[in-house]
XYZ file of C-alpha atoms in Angstrom:
691
model
C 103.999 152.804 103.135
C 104.919 151.477 99.703
C 106.071 154.954 98.648
C 108.227 155.291 101.753
C 109.852 151.919 101.098
C 110.654 152.939 97.523
C 112.195 156.194 98.726
C 114.282 154.356 101.330
C 115.493 151.950 98.662
C 116.283 154.874 96.387
C 118.480 156.387 99.058
C 121.115 153.702 98.509
C 120.578 151.699 101.721
C 122.688 148.619 102.352
C 119.921 146.230 101.413
C 119.342 147.677 97.964
C 119.854 145.306 95.049
C 121.068 146.472 91.636
C 118.290 146.785 89.058
C 117.843 143.842 86.705
C 119.666 143.876 83.406
C 117.816 144.762 80.227
C 115.934 141.863 78.655
C 114.766 141.893 75.034
C 115.267 145.626 74.825
C 112.900 146.484 77.702
C 112.794 146.617 81.460
C 110.046 145.831 83.942
C 107.875 148.881 84.635
C 109.384 149.379 88.041
C 112.874 149.761 86.566
C 111.956 151.700 83.468
C 114.005 154.667 84.602
C 117.198 152.663 84.361
C 116.819 152.359 80.594
C 118.153 154.998 78.251
C 115.232 157.056 76.965
C 115.134 158.750 73.624
C 116.903 162.055 73.659
C 115.489 163.305 70.394
C 114.675 166.908 69.833
C 110.985 167.559 69.573
C 109.545 170.454 67.707
C 106.593 172.503 68.833
C 103.507 170.415 69.317
C 100.053 171.718 68.536
C 97.013 171.079 70.618
C 98.475 168.960 73.423
C 101.627 170.945 74.092
C 105.179 169.647 73.816
C 105.907 166.074 74.838
C 109.536 165.168 75.377
C 110.828 161.919 76.805
C 112.423 162.177 80.214
C 116.182 162.818 80.126
C 118.373 160.004 81.314
C 120.022 160.318 84.727
C 123.617 161.496 84.476
C 126.411 159.861 86.464
C 127.049 161.624 89.711
C 130.795 161.018 89.705
C 132.829 158.724 91.924
C 130.084 158.371 94.497
C 127.657 156.745 92.083
C 125.896 153.621 93.298
C 127.307 150.377 91.787
C 123.863 149.295 90.613
C 123.475 152.490 88.598
C 126.845 152.053 86.882
C 125.942 148.468 85.964
C 122.679 149.613 84.403
C 124.480 152.376 82.528
C 127.011 149.893 81.188
C 124.182 147.695 79.907
C 122.538 150.553 77.997
C 123.806 151.692 74.583
C 124.933 155.221 73.888
C 122.202 157.856 74.090
C 123.497 159.325 70.849
C 122.726 156.111 68.977
C 119.277 155.812 70.539
C 118.444 159.366 69.439
C 117.796 158.403 65.820
C 115.721 161.454 64.844
C 118.078 163.873 66.591
C 121.473 162.411 65.647
C 121.515 159.622 63.053
C 118.875 160.978 60.662
C 120.408 164.490 60.421
C 123.803 162.886 59.821
C 122.285 161.053 56.818
C 120.701 164.257 55.518
C 117.088 163.513 56.506
C 114.922 163.457 53.389
C 117.335 165.828 51.678
C 119.504 162.956 50.518
C 118.778 161.633 47.047
C 118.908 158.011 48.190
C 116.257 158.568 50.869
C 113.967 160.224 48.325
C 114.386 157.238 46.023
C 113.433 154.841 48.821
C 110.314 156.859 49.667
C 109.312 156.816 45.997
C 109.756 153.041 45.963
C 107.279 152.758 48.832
C 104.718 154.860 46.923
C 104.669 152.929 43.645
C 103.333 149.608 45.058
C 100.414 151.493 46.635
C 98.829 151.586 43.160
C 99.002 147.780 42.868
C 97.675 147.428 46.396
C 94.704 149.630 45.493
C 93.897 147.305 42.585
C 93.976 144.224 44.801
C 91.920 145.727 47.607
C 89.042 146.740 45.342
C 89.044 143.661 43.128
C 86.155 142.028 45.025
C 83.802 144.758 43.802
C 84.303 143.392 40.274
C 85.184 139.712 40.674
C 82.303 138.968 43.060
C 79.627 141.460 42.025
C 76.149 139.881 42.052
C 74.805 140.212 38.481
C 71.253 140.103 37.161
C 70.304 136.600 36.033
C 67.463 134.838 34.244
C 66.794 131.344 32.985
C 68.657 130.549 29.759
C 66.442 130.330 26.697
C 63.940 132.919 27.914
C 65.379 135.352 25.358
C 65.303 139.112 25.109
C 61.538 139.248 25.504
C 61.744 137.868 29.023
C 64.432 140.414 29.809
C 62.171 143.237 28.634
C 59.305 141.770 30.622
C 61.448 142.209 33.691
C 61.623 145.928 32.862
C 57.891 146.266 33.114
C 57.786 144.365 36.386
C 60.495 146.333 38.162
C 60.698 149.655 36.332
C 64.489 149.571 36.853
C 66.027 148.993 33.441
C 66.703 151.323 30.569
C 65.832 150.248 27.027
C 66.258 146.605 27.969
C 70.032 146.978 27.982
C 71.470 144.218 30.139
C 74.761 146.007 30.639
C 73.032 149.029 32.153
C 70.534 147.382 34.477
C 70.335 149.235 37.758
C 68.946 147.035 40.485
C 70.050 147.854 44.045
C 73.839 147.617 43.791
C 76.409 146.168 46.044
C 78.112 148.632 48.310
C 81.810 149.070 47.606
C 83.175 149.493 51.119
C 86.045 151.951 51.160
C 88.768 151.623 53.784
C 91.765 153.694 52.809
C 95.250 154.061 53.854
C 95.267 151.377 54.806
C 98.101 153.966 54.228
C 98.267 153.325 53.077
C 99.565 152.714 52.306
C 98.125 152.801 51.704
C 94.223 151.720 51.816
C 92.560 148.761 53.594
C 89.339 148.465 51.467
C 86.819 145.992 50.289
C 83.387 145.451 48.834
C 80.588 145.161 51.296
C 78.654 142.463 49.625
C 75.949 141.378 47.276
C 72.258 142.121 47.326
C 70.619 141.260 50.602
C 67.511 139.248 51.082
C 65.389 142.409 51.207
C 66.239 143.573 47.688
C 63.486 143.694 45.064
C 62.859 140.513 43.055
C 65.110 140.002 40.065
C 63.554 140.170 36.595
C 62.564 136.841 35.067
C 60.581 135.345 32.183
C 56.818 135.898 32.404
C 56.030 132.204 32.503
C 58.528 131.556 35.302
C 57.560 134.348 37.689
C 60.089 135.542 40.221
C 63.655 134.179 40.037
C 63.878 134.137 43.809
C 61.158 131.491 44.014
C 62.061 129.601 40.815
C 65.594 128.362 41.245
C 64.905 125.037 39.551
C 66.442 126.348 36.337
C 69.658 124.495 35.437
C 71.246 127.114 33.170
C 71.361 130.870 33.573
C 72.143 133.941 31.541
C 73.724 136.905 33.328
C 73.800 140.658 32.968
C 77.053 141.788 34.613
C 77.241 145.460 35.547
C 80.984 145.870 36.097
C 82.254 145.910 32.505
C 83.176 142.217 32.565
C 81.730 139.593 30.257
C 82.196 136.939 32.951
C 82.979 137.065 36.656
C 83.238 134.494 39.449
C 79.468 134.437 40.088
C 78.577 133.744 36.469
C 81.483 131.310 36.036
C 80.198 128.865 38.671
C 76.506 129.898 38.855
C 76.723 131.256 42.421
C 73.023 132.166 42.583
C 69.973 130.828 44.395
C 71.119 127.971 46.664
C 74.784 128.709 45.926
C 74.616 132.462 46.604
C 76.099 132.032 50.093
C 79.397 130.970 48.522
C 79.877 134.528 47.256
C 79.971 135.807 50.827
C 82.400 133.052 51.840
C 84.673 134.139 48.985
C 84.545 137.686 50.358
C 85.324 136.389 53.849
C 88.417 134.627 52.573
C 90.288 137.752 51.469
C 89.402 139.689 54.625
C 90.245 136.815 56.973
C 93.539 136.357 55.121
C 94.306 140.037 55.646
C 93.491 139.806 59.364
C 95.743 136.794 59.967
C 98.410 138.323 57.745
C 98.543 141.536 59.745
C 98.850 139.688 63.051
C 101.465 137.150 61.974
C 103.627 139.147 59.563
C 103.702 142.040 62.043
C 105.304 139.851 64.715
C 107.715 138.318 62.200
C 108.756 141.739 60.860
C 109.700 142.866 64.363
C 111.838 139.761 64.841
C 113.588 139.177 61.488
C 113.227 142.611 59.896
C 110.982 144.482 57.479
C 112.894 143.624 54.310
C 112.678 139.787 54.486
C 108.931 139.900 55.214
C 108.357 142.301 52.323
C 110.330 140.229 49.834
C 108.815 136.872 50.798
C 105.313 138.392 50.743
C 105.953 139.591 47.186
C 107.100 136.142 46.062
C 104.126 134.333 47.556
C 101.504 136.831 46.418
C 102.736 136.224 42.886
C 102.350 132.473 43.373
C 98.933 132.524 45.038
C 97.549 135.500 43.104
C 98.293 134.037 39.691
C 96.996 130.628 40.806
C 93.675 132.262 41.740
C 93.142 133.016 38.051
C 93.482 129.270 37.342
C 90.901 128.172 39.926
C 88.671 125.295 38.813
C 85.924 125.814 41.402
C 84.814 128.314 44.002
C 86.385 126.331 46.860
C 89.810 126.597 45.270
C 89.155 130.276 44.539
C 88.246 131.072 48.169
C 91.187 129.121 49.608
C 93.734 130.795 47.365
C 92.207 134.213 48.045
C 92.863 133.655 51.753
C 96.582 133.172 51.085
C 96.591 136.074 48.648
C 95.155 138.303 51.383
C 97.725 136.981 53.865
C 100.611 137.962 51.573
C 98.992 141.277 50.666
C 98.858 142.125 54.387
C 102.605 141.545 54.667
C 103.277 143.968 51.800
C 100.941 146.654 53.143
C 102.282 146.402 56.692
C 105.994 146.449 55.899
C 105.716 149.269 53.368
C 103.758 151.355 55.883
C 106.394 150.805 58.591
C 109.328 151.439 56.224
C 107.744 154.655 55.036
C 107.261 155.920 58.595
C 110.786 154.958 59.667
C 112.440 156.713 56.733
C 110.926 160.119 57.482
C 111.847 162.928 59.888
C 109.095 164.037 62.298
C 107.737 166.899 60.189
C 107.316 164.819 57.012
C 105.734 161.599 58.261
C 102.089 162.514 57.750
C 102.620 164.066 54.339
C 104.557 161.043 53.049
C 101.861 158.675 54.327
C 99.019 160.660 52.771
C 100.731 160.673 49.381
C 100.733 156.872 49.527
C 97.015 156.967 50.358
C 96.292 159.120 47.320
C 98.273 156.728 45.101
C 96.175 153.812 46.413
C 93.016 155.813 45.661
C 94.248 156.269 42.118
C 94.114 152.476 41.869
C 90.544 152.587 43.146
C 89.514 155.144 40.511
C 91.290 153.260 37.692
C 89.859 149.854 38.581
C 86.603 150.145 36.518
C 88.590 151.019 33.407
C 90.911 148.079 34.027
C 87.904 145.740 34.346
C 86.350 147.069 31.123
C 89.685 146.531 29.359
C 90.105 142.930 30.549
C 86.484 141.784 30.064
C 87.162 138.425 31.773
C 87.712 137.945 35.502
C 90.685 135.622 35.031
C 92.496 138.152 32.862
C 91.648 140.890 35.384
C 93.020 138.858 38.294
C 96.261 138.139 36.432
C 96.635 141.782 35.414
C 96.199 142.906 39.042
C 98.919 140.551 40.309
C 101.494 140.831 37.507
C 102.732 144.351 38.472
C 104.083 142.858 41.699
C 106.746 141.256 39.502
C 108.428 144.664 39.408
C 108.812 144.528 43.179
C 111.148 141.540 42.886
C 113.799 144.141 42.078
C 113.468 145.375 45.667
C 115.610 142.411 46.694
C 118.681 144.205 45.391
C 117.754 147.894 45.720
C 115.741 148.214 48.955
C 117.702 148.004 52.251
C 116.598 147.005 55.702
C 115.182 149.706 57.968
C 118.184 151.444 59.533
C 116.012 152.714 62.386
C 114.995 149.144 63.272
C 118.619 147.970 63.155
C 119.667 150.730 65.557
C 116.724 150.164 67.909
C 117.442 146.426 68.148
C 121.189 147.107 68.684
C 122.319 145.380 65.489
C 125.128 147.897 65.205
C 127.342 145.856 62.884
C 124.648 145.766 60.180
C 123.719 149.371 60.952
C 127.297 150.517 60.350
C 127.391 148.883 56.911
C 124.050 150.453 56.000
C 125.139 153.920 57.161
C 128.238 153.659 54.976
C 125.975 152.583 52.108
C 123.759 155.654 52.664
C 126.743 158.017 52.758
C 128.161 156.491 49.583
C 124.854 156.776 47.717
C 124.408 160.387 48.861
C 128.062 161.287 48.128
C 128.387 162.651 51.649
C 131.532 163.973 53.311
C 132.475 161.986 56.443
C 133.313 165.293 58.150
C 129.583 166.084 58.301
C 129.367 163.722 61.297
C 129.517 166.622 63.764
C 127.961 164.706 66.660
C 130.297 161.729 66.287
C 127.766 159.060 65.392
C 130.296 156.780 63.714
C 132.832 156.807 66.599
C 130.054 155.956 69.044
C 128.880 153.215 66.721
C 132.352 151.712 66.638
C 132.324 151.400 70.436
C 129.043 149.461 70.425
C 129.776 146.910 67.675
C 130.256 144.066 70.163
C 126.733 144.323 71.557
C 124.297 141.469 71.076
C 120.997 142.257 69.295
C 117.982 142.908 71.527
C 114.793 141.965 69.687
C 111.317 142.321 71.169
C 107.956 140.662 70.512
C 104.646 142.532 70.695
C 103.615 140.427 73.722
C 106.043 142.499 75.814
C 103.530 145.333 75.645
C 101.382 143.462 78.192
C 103.841 144.418 80.943
C 103.614 148.152 80.232
C 101.336 150.714 81.861
C 100.683 153.289 79.145
C 101.694 151.684 75.868
C 99.162 148.859 75.952
C 96.418 151.357 76.774
C 97.282 153.531 73.755
C 97.310 150.544 71.386
C 93.983 149.201 72.707
C 92.331 152.615 72.309
C 93.501 152.842 68.693
C 92.366 149.267 67.996
C 88.854 150.125 69.201
C 88.900 153.314 67.122
C 89.866 151.510 63.913
C 87.324 148.743 64.560
C 84.565 151.307 65.086
C 85.556 153.507 62.151
C 85.673 150.731 59.570
C 82.698 148.882 61.066
C 80.282 151.807 61.111
C 81.369 152.838 57.606
C 79.343 149.941 56.219
C 76.265 151.113 58.143
C 76.414 154.530 56.485
C 77.144 153.024 53.063
C 74.212 150.640 53.417
C 71.908 153.495 54.432
C 72.881 155.590 51.414
C 73.081 152.854 48.791
C 70.572 150.434 50.284
C 67.040 149.573 49.418
C 65.415 152.178 51.633
C 66.689 155.149 49.578
C 65.147 155.448 46.128
C 67.652 157.673 44.335
C 68.122 156.637 40.676
C 71.654 158.072 40.524
C 72.785 155.847 43.391
C 71.304 152.707 41.816
C 73.909 152.570 39.046
C 77.030 150.535 39.775
C 79.497 153.143 38.541
C 77.719 156.035 40.266
C 77.699 153.964 43.448
C 81.374 153.032 43.128
C 82.652 156.510 42.335
C 80.475 158.127 45.013
C 82.179 156.021 47.688
C 85.603 156.677 46.157
C 84.961 160.437 46.005
C 83.893 160.518 49.665
C 87.122 158.713 50.615
C 89.172 161.194 48.584
C 87.444 164.171 50.197
C 88.017 162.607 53.616
C 91.780 162.298 53.021
C 91.987 165.889 51.784
C 90.160 167.075 54.897
C 92.518 165.026 57.087
C 95.512 166.868 55.647
C 94.031 170.209 56.699
C 92.614 169.183 60.078
C 95.719 167.320 61.261
C 97.895 170.264 60.288
C 95.997 172.615 62.613
C 94.666 170.305 65.355
C 97.307 167.587 65.472
C 96.766 163.835 65.511
C 94.693 163.600 68.669
C 92.597 166.699 67.967
C 91.871 165.566 64.406
C 90.912 162.061 65.516
C 88.623 163.489 68.189
C 86.916 165.846 65.710
C 86.239 163.115 63.147
C 84.977 160.725 65.811
C 82.544 163.372 67.106
C 81.241 163.893 63.553
C 80.820 160.132 63.149
C 78.886 159.860 66.414
C 76.617 162.807 65.558
C 75.840 161.460 62.079
C 75.080 158.025 63.507
C 72.877 159.226 66.360
C 70.959 161.647 64.135
C 70.386 158.937 61.555
C 69.117 156.505 64.180
C 67.015 158.991 66.141
C 65.954 161.884 63.918
C 65.063 159.776 60.901
C 62.809 157.529 62.962
C 61.098 160.643 64.310
C 60.644 162.032 60.795
C 59.258 158.687 59.617
C 56.792 158.689 62.496
C 55.462 162.181 61.720
C 55.411 161.623 57.957
C 52.608 159.086 58.474
C 50.257 161.883 59.526
C 48.540 163.509 56.518
C 48.740 167.031 57.960
C 52.408 166.865 58.970
C 53.687 168.237 55.665
C 56.521 165.663 55.620
C 57.034 162.998 52.998
C 59.308 160.044 52.468
C 61.471 162.173 50.196
C 62.392 164.390 53.159
C 63.491 161.337 55.112
C 65.529 160.082 52.150
C 67.330 163.422 51.798
C 68.229 163.482 55.482
C 69.367 159.872 55.308
C 71.668 160.577 52.364
C 73.096 163.678 54.061
C 73.860 161.900 57.340
C 75.260 158.905 55.472
C 77.673 161.058 53.460
C 78.863 162.860 56.598
C 79.210 159.544 58.425
C 81.177 157.866 55.613
C 83.386 160.946 55.326
C 84.180 161.067 59.056
C 84.435 157.314 59.707
C 86.899 156.888 56.840
C 89.118 159.558 58.426
C 88.813 157.892 61.849
C 90.012 154.550 60.516
C 92.912 155.962 58.498
C 94.088 158.309 61.246
C 93.973 155.553 63.879
C 96.372 153.434 61.827
C 98.759 156.346 61.316
C 98.560 157.378 64.978
C 99.513 153.849 66.048
C 102.555 153.881 63.756
C 103.817 157.038 65.484
C 103.352 156.134 69.141
C 104.389 152.454 68.928
C 108.136 151.931 69.556
C 110.317 150.874 66.640
C 111.141 147.509 68.199
C 107.441 146.486 68.073
C 106.063 148.915 65.488
C 104.980 146.269 62.980
C 103.329 144.224 65.721
C 101.367 147.245 66.965
C 100.397 148.200 63.432
C 99.293 144.625 62.835
C 96.930 144.769 65.810
C 95.288 148.014 64.653
C 95.016 146.903 61.022
C 93.584 143.531 62.106
C 90.978 145.406 64.170
C 90.112 147.378 61.048
C 89.745 144.077 59.192
C 87.307 142.819 61.833
C 85.285 146.005 61.314
C 85.150 145.387 57.568
C 84.252 141.748 58.148
C 80.890 142.751 59.613
C 79.700 143.795 56.133
C 79.712 140.340 54.477
C 78.460 138.780 57.727
C 75.366 140.997 57.655
C 74.900 140.271 53.939
C 75.192 136.541 54.565
C 72.307 136.767 57.033
C 70.145 138.723 54.581
C 70.579 141.969 56.533
C 69.105 140.460 59.697
C 70.413 142.370 62.690
C 71.524 145.317 60.559
C 69.785 147.902 62.789
C 71.319 146.384 65.943
C 74.677 146.371 64.191
C 74.360 150.136 63.640
C 73.281 150.773 67.242
C 76.246 148.843 68.668
C 78.760 150.786 66.611
C 77.023 154.067 67.444
C 77.541 153.295 71.143
C 81.184 152.460 70.435
C 81.718 155.915 68.925
C 80.665 157.506 72.231
C 83.121 155.328 74.143
C 85.877 156.175 71.659
C 85.358 159.922 72.142
C 86.225 159.524 75.816
C 89.139 157.153 75.172
C 90.772 159.442 72.605
C 91.433 161.932 75.407
C 93.780 159.359 76.970
C 96.112 159.414 73.962
C 99.271 161.540 73.692
C 99.921 164.048 70.912
C 102.680 162.847 68.583
C 102.910 165.670 66.045
C 106.520 166.796 65.447
C 107.745 164.371 68.107
C 110.570 161.878 67.694
C 109.495 158.294 67.177
C 109.969 156.122 70.279
C 112.664 153.524 69.714
C 112.190 151.032 72.554
C 109.425 150.133 74.986
C 110.773 152.461 77.666
C 110.526 155.402 75.237
C 106.956 154.403 74.379
C 106.045 154.518 78.048
C 107.157 158.168 78.220
C 104.493 159.208 75.716
C 101.815 159.968 78.283
C 98.591 161.900 78.099
C 98.715 165.697 77.926
C 95.943 168.323 78.197
C 94.021 168.799 74.948
C 94.577 172.578 75.105
C 98.007 174.115 75.837
C 98.576 175.836 79.174
C 98.550 179.591 79.332
C 101.799 181.396 79.980
C 102.490 181.686 83.682
C 99.965 178.974 84.588
C 101.223 176.094 86.741
C 100.100 172.965 84.825
C 100.422 170.527 87.732
C 100.192 171.158 91.462
C 102.031 168.081 92.709
C 105.770 167.978 93.231
C 108.031 166.013 90.933
C 108.519 163.239 93.505
C 104.770 162.890 94.082
C 104.119 162.862 90.339
C 106.718 160.159 89.905
C 105.134 157.951 92.546
C 101.601 158.618 91.345
C 102.273 157.883 87.686
C 104.137 154.681 88.505
C 106.379 155.126 85.483
C 109.647 155.646 87.374
C 110.012 153.904 90.690
C 113.775 154.389 90.909
C 114.890 157.575 92.610
C 117.778 158.003 90.179
C 115.326 159.137 87.516
C 114.049 161.866 89.818
C 117.589 162.981 90.612
C 118.347 163.327 86.906
C 115.335 165.537 86.191
C 115.752 169.259 85.859
C 113.909 171.270 88.456
C 111.461 172.740 85.933
C 110.457 169.389 84.365
C 107.438 167.264 85.209
C 107.048 163.502 85.003
C 105.316 163.818 81.652
C 108.245 165.566 80.080
C 106.579 169.027 79.997
C 108.454 172.005 81.296
C 106.638 174.201 83.740
C 106.667 177.913 83.059
């Protein structure tokens, strides 16, 4: 009955009302067809077939319904909405020298971001400690008790290390990474003087000596004696940076969609300089933790805006490559961080040296423009015209290269009022909110389960001397992240975004389930004398599954962030990215929470995330394939990116059995009959052409 009523209304009956005018750049789902969809040209898509937005209905001449003409008058020119197909080629794509310079300027800060993200591994590393005055003899006595040290050298002690938790790309930029925490309550007792016994049970000492493993002479823990009863403050300090990042992603993402990417980037740079340098002047751990929260908040604004600017500068075929280069630059910061710490020796000097390079980014105020794609999508055509002229001047372009007539069309639309959108508008959509939620769950699971694998490989249950050294531990995690990014480049090239994400999630689930199930079975049989199994066999399997799990989960997290940047419309891209990156931050936050509770609930933590991987495998199939597709510009375009089969249809095979009208009513994306009238006969509601 409802379908019949919609068809009667579509027939232009006397009681039909004109569709509502566009509000904030979007329409209600029932009138989505009245908006002007993206007319960009999409290249061949691997894996899921070709996805093209539905073409806009063309005027039928003098007999057109008045409501349709009113809606058409409210919509801007299709040529201006087709940024990837019209505006970007007019500017020369990435072939222009000015565009290449801007991309390079988004890569350079990724190195500074890498320094900041991995600073916790050095500033807050839990050192060895003993009561002051015990002397070198007590230190050597600890060697006999634990069998962990080499030649009594404090700098090289190798008790169970903290786990540097890698979270790249944050795309990186760049890379969203952090340290997973200090020694848990189940670590072996720390060495102590013979007459004092175990440090863990003798915390009545009022002065301590420390053996710091990270190349520093002093760090935050040794500065304010954050051991024994004060050890919990170390975990709070780690919370502060992560919580600051989470709030920063959510808030700066919404602001960047409303006021622009450039203002958020520039103000984040100014305030990270203020808060970051003030951190080095902290007088107590409370001041340190508070300022680190604001430092993380500003760092999130820089990461988020650079990621969005980088995506919006690129043509479809170059987006993934440009993003991965930024990830590799951030990893270079991760690899260089130990040398920087050894050079600085003091944590205050290290903190200042990490923040000072952001001073160079103050020059971005005069050399980095606003995102032209965002200006066009929000109908700020006056500012867009000035920026296009700036691009053509910088590239020394001939105005005659405007074959499609972008500038004349732009002149006609200069009187339009801007249409800005907030991320909350996604609640009224049918497909877009689903895609963002799926990617949020994927990033949460990927970054959350990464700590489980890292803890299994570097934790107390695996007795591998190589992995009990801080630098071996640190560079092992960094090398796994690097290998994961290299594998992503290959897999995404052949399988696409959705196929690559599905493959890495399956590997993560297999590694997790085998580690939880098979290792317990091996441990059970190794207790029998005639089984032929030993604990070393279990340790080898544990390390193998942990490496595979860290490798795959790192790729899942990074690819989820990139996937979200491609399928989220330009008008709310920063808000959508903020949601996915904040979900990744919540996943990373589980690491210091588990450490704060002395690893209690760690096994349950792993089981919960293992179950989430199975749910994610099913949900990934609901996502569209975005490889070589034009970026959606408004919410209506984002709604047209619907799910496609994972494998392409064979030639001559009918992909869908329903008629176009039935598909339209079933999908619920286009309730107005004018959209169906404007469709070619060989097109389906999903934008795929039948053979």
